[in-house]
Amino acid sequence: VKRGVDLLDWKQRDPIKRLSLALNEEGWLTDQALEAMRADVAREVDEAWGRALTAGYPPSSALLDRVYGDKL
């Protein structure tokens, strides 16, 4: 009995991959442009990760900041 969708199924349905392939087939996105975008995203993620690793923990007084609800 197969439950849910496995990783291979999800990889085939990946909307980013499908869109990039469609744009490439239509001539709107070159392989070089796609690689440049991937490099920019990887660099941005690496920079954010580096900032997160060096950032201190927020004070405990900030625990409920940006938490919304009717009754707290």
Short mmCIF file of N, CA and C in Angstrom, two decimals:
data_model
loop_
_atom_site.label_atom_id
_atom_site.label_comp_id
_atom_site.label_asym_id
_atom_site.label_seq_id
_atom_site.Cartn_x
_atom_site.Cartn_y
_atom_site.Cartn_z
N VAL A 1 0.85 -1.18 0.00
CA VAL A 1 0.00 0.00 0.00
C VAL A 1 0.89 1.24 0.00
N LYS A 2 0.68 2.08 -0.96
CA LYS A 2 1.47 3.31 -1.08
C LYS A 2 0.70 4.45 -0.42
N ARG A 3 1.36 5.16 0.48
CA ARG A 3 0.75 6.28 1.16
C ARG A 3 1.36 7.59 0.66
N GLY A 4 0.50 8.53 0.38
CA GLY A 4 0.98 9.86 0.03
C GLY A 4 1.79 9.86 -1.25
N VAL A 5 2.61 10.86 -1.36
CA VAL A 5 3.44 11.06 -2.53
C VAL A 5 4.89 10.97 -2.09
N ASP A 6 5.69 10.19 -2.81
CA ASP A 6 7.08 10.06 -2.40
C ASP A 6 7.92 11.20 -2.99
N LEU A 7 9.17 11.26 -2.59
CA LEU A 7 10.05 12.35 -2.98
C LEU A 7 10.20 12.45 -4.49
N LEU A 8 10.32 11.34 -5.18
CA LEU A 8 10.47 11.36 -6.64
C LEU A 8 9.26 12.01 -7.30
N ASP A 9 8.07 11.69 -6.80
CA ASP A 9 6.86 12.32 -7.34
C ASP A 9 6.90 13.83 -7.15
N TRP A 10 7.31 14.27 -5.96
CA TRP A 10 7.37 15.70 -5.69
C TRP A 10 8.42 16.38 -6.57
N LYS A 11 9.55 15.73 -6.79
CA LYS A 11 10.58 16.32 -7.64
C LYS A 11 10.06 16.52 -9.06
N GLN A 12 9.25 15.60 -9.55
CA GLN A 12 8.69 15.73 -10.89
C GLN A 12 7.66 16.86 -10.95
N ARG A 13 7.04 17.17 -9.84
CA ARG A 13 6.02 18.21 -9.79
C ARG A 13 6.58 19.56 -9.35
N ASP A 14 7.88 19.66 -9.16
CA ASP A 14 8.52 20.88 -8.67
C ASP A 14 8.15 22.08 -9.55
N PRO A 15 7.41 23.05 -9.01
CA PRO A 15 6.96 24.17 -9.84
C PRO A 15 8.10 25.05 -10.34
N ILE A 16 9.17 25.18 -9.58
CA ILE A 16 10.29 26.01 -10.03
C ILE A 16 10.96 25.37 -11.23
N LYS A 17 11.18 24.08 -11.16
CA LYS A 17 11.80 23.36 -12.27
C LYS A 17 10.90 23.41 -13.50
N ARG A 18 9.62 23.18 -13.30
CA ARG A 18 8.70 23.17 -14.42
C ARG A 18 8.62 24.55 -15.09
N LEU A 19 8.59 25.61 -14.29
CA LEU A 19 8.54 26.96 -14.85
C LEU A 19 9.82 27.29 -15.59
N SER A 20 10.96 26.96 -15.01
CA SER A 20 12.22 27.28 -15.67
C SER A 20 12.35 26.53 -16.99
N LEU A 21 11.89 25.28 -17.03
CA LEU A 21 11.92 24.52 -18.29
C LEU A 21 11.00 25.15 -19.33
N ALA A 22 9.80 25.55 -18.91
CA ALA A 22 8.86 26.17 -19.84
C ALA A 22 9.41 27.49 -20.38
N LEU A 23 9.99 28.32 -19.50
CA LEU A 23 10.56 29.58 -19.94
C LEU A 23 11.74 29.37 -20.87
N ASN A 24 12.52 28.35 -20.60
CA ASN A 24 13.66 28.02 -21.45
C ASN A 24 13.18 27.57 -22.82
N GLU A 25 12.17 26.72 -22.85
CA GLU A 25 11.64 26.22 -24.13
C GLU A 25 11.07 27.36 -24.97
N GLU A 26 10.50 28.37 -24.33
CA GLU A 26 9.94 29.51 -25.04
C GLU A 26 11.00 30.54 -25.43
N GLY A 27 12.23 30.35 -24.95
CA GLY A 27 13.32 31.27 -25.27
C GLY A 27 13.36 32.50 -24.39
N TRP A 28 12.62 32.49 -23.29
CA TRP A 28 12.57 33.64 -22.40
C TRP A 28 13.61 33.56 -21.29
N LEU A 29 14.23 32.40 -21.11
CA LEU A 29 15.21 32.21 -20.05
C LEU A 29 16.32 31.30 -20.56
N THR A 30 17.53 31.82 -20.57
CA THR A 30 18.66 31.01 -21.04
C THR A 30 19.22 30.20 -19.87
N ASP A 31 19.96 29.18 -20.21
CA ASP A 31 20.63 28.37 -19.19
C ASP A 31 21.58 29.23 -18.37
N GLN A 32 22.27 30.17 -19.04
CA GLN A 32 23.20 31.04 -18.34
C GLN A 32 22.48 31.95 -17.35
N ALA A 33 21.33 32.49 -17.75
CA ALA A 33 20.56 33.37 -16.85
C ALA A 33 20.05 32.58 -15.65
N LEU A 34 19.61 31.35 -15.89
CA LEU A 34 19.12 30.51 -14.80
C LEU A 34 20.24 30.20 -13.81
N GLU A 35 21.41 29.88 -14.31
CA GLU A 35 22.54 29.61 -13.43
C GLU A 35 22.95 30.85 -12.65
N ALA A 36 22.87 32.01 -13.28
CA ALA A 36 23.20 33.25 -12.57
C ALA A 36 22.20 33.49 -11.45
N MET A 37 20.91 33.23 -11.71
CA MET A 37 19.90 33.38 -10.66
C MET A 37 20.16 32.41 -9.52
N ARG A 38 20.48 31.18 -9.84
CA ARG A 38 20.77 30.19 -8.80
C ARG A 38 21.97 30.60 -7.96
N ALA A 39 22.98 31.13 -8.61
CA ALA A 39 24.17 31.59 -7.88
C ALA A 39 23.82 32.75 -6.96
N ASP A 40 22.99 33.70 -7.44
CA ASP A 40 22.57 34.83 -6.61
C ASP A 40 21.79 34.34 -5.40
N VAL A 41 20.88 33.40 -5.60
CA VAL A 41 20.08 32.88 -4.49
C VAL A 41 20.98 32.15 -3.50
N ALA A 42 21.90 31.34 -4.00
CA ALA A 42 22.81 30.61 -3.11
C ALA A 42 23.65 31.57 -2.28
N ARG A 43 24.12 32.64 -2.90
CA ARG A 43 24.92 33.64 -2.20
C ARG A 43 24.06 34.33 -1.13
N GLU A 44 22.83 34.68 -1.48
CA GLU A 44 21.94 35.35 -0.52
C GLU A 44 21.63 34.44 0.67
N VAL A 45 21.39 33.17 0.40
CA VAL A 45 21.10 32.22 1.48
C VAL A 45 22.33 32.05 2.37
N ASP A 46 23.50 31.93 1.77
CA ASP A 46 24.74 31.80 2.55
C ASP A 46 24.97 33.01 3.44
N GLU A 47 24.70 34.21 2.90
CA GLU A 47 24.88 35.42 3.70
C GLU A 47 23.89 35.46 4.86
N ALA A 48 22.64 35.10 4.60
CA ALA A 48 21.63 35.09 5.66
C ALA A 48 21.98 34.05 6.72
N TRP A 49 22.44 32.90 6.29
CA TRP A 49 22.83 31.84 7.23
C TRP A 49 23.98 32.32 8.12
N GLY A 50 24.95 32.99 7.51
CA GLY A 50 26.08 33.53 8.27
C GLY A 50 25.62 34.54 9.31
N ARG A 51 24.70 35.43 8.91
CA ARG A 51 24.18 36.41 9.87
C ARG A 51 23.43 35.72 11.00
N ALA A 52 22.66 34.68 10.66
CA ALA A 52 21.89 33.96 11.69
C ALA A 52 22.82 33.27 12.68
N LEU A 53 23.91 32.72 12.18
CA LEU A 53 24.84 32.02 13.07
C LEU A 53 25.55 32.95 14.04
N THR A 54 25.77 34.19 13.62
CA THR A 54 26.50 35.14 14.48
C THR A 54 25.56 36.02 15.31
N ALA A 55 24.28 35.98 15.00
CA ALA A 55 23.32 36.81 15.75
C ALA A 55 23.09 36.22 17.13
N GLY A 56 22.94 37.09 18.08
CA GLY A 56 22.63 36.64 19.43
C GLY A 56 21.15 36.30 19.56
N TYR A 57 20.83 35.63 20.64
CA TYR A 57 19.43 35.33 20.93
C TYR A 57 18.73 36.60 21.36
N PRO A 58 17.47 36.74 21.01
CA PRO A 58 16.74 37.92 21.48
C PRO A 58 16.48 37.82 22.98
N PRO A 59 16.25 38.95 23.62
CA PRO A 59 15.96 38.90 25.06
C PRO A 59 14.62 38.21 25.31
N SER A 60 14.47 37.65 26.48
CA SER A 60 13.22 36.96 26.81
C SER A 60 12.03 37.90 26.79
N SER A 61 12.27 39.19 26.96
CA SER A 61 11.18 40.16 26.91
C SER A 61 10.57 40.26 25.51
N ALA A 62 11.26 39.76 24.51
CA ALA A 62 10.76 39.80 23.14
C ALA A 62 9.97 38.54 22.77
N LEU A 63 9.77 37.65 23.74
CA LEU A 63 9.13 36.37 23.47
C LEU A 63 7.77 36.50 22.80
N LEU A 64 6.98 37.47 23.22
CA LEU A 64 5.63 37.61 22.67
C LEU A 64 5.52 38.73 21.63
N ASP A 65 6.64 39.28 21.20
CA ASP A 65 6.60 40.27 20.12
C ASP A 65 6.09 39.62 18.85
N ARG A 66 5.30 40.34 18.12
CA ARG A 66 4.74 39.88 16.85
C ARG A 66 3.88 38.63 16.98
N VAL A 67 3.26 38.46 18.14
CA VAL A 67 2.31 37.38 18.36
C VAL A 67 0.96 38.04 18.51
N TYR A 68 0.03 37.64 17.69
CA TYR A 68 -1.28 38.28 17.70
C TYR A 68 -2.37 37.29 18.02
N GLY A 69 -3.37 37.75 18.70
CA GLY A 69 -4.52 36.91 19.03
C GLY A 69 -5.51 37.72 19.83
N ASP A 70 -6.70 37.17 19.99
CA ASP A 70 -7.74 37.85 20.75
C ASP A 70 -7.41 37.93 22.23
N LYS A 71 -6.96 36.83 22.77
CA LYS A 71 -6.71 36.77 24.22
C LYS A 71 -5.33 36.18 24.48
N LEU A 72 -4.48 36.97 25.05
CA LEU A 72 -3.14 36.49 25.41
C LEU A 72 -2.97 36.44 26.89
#
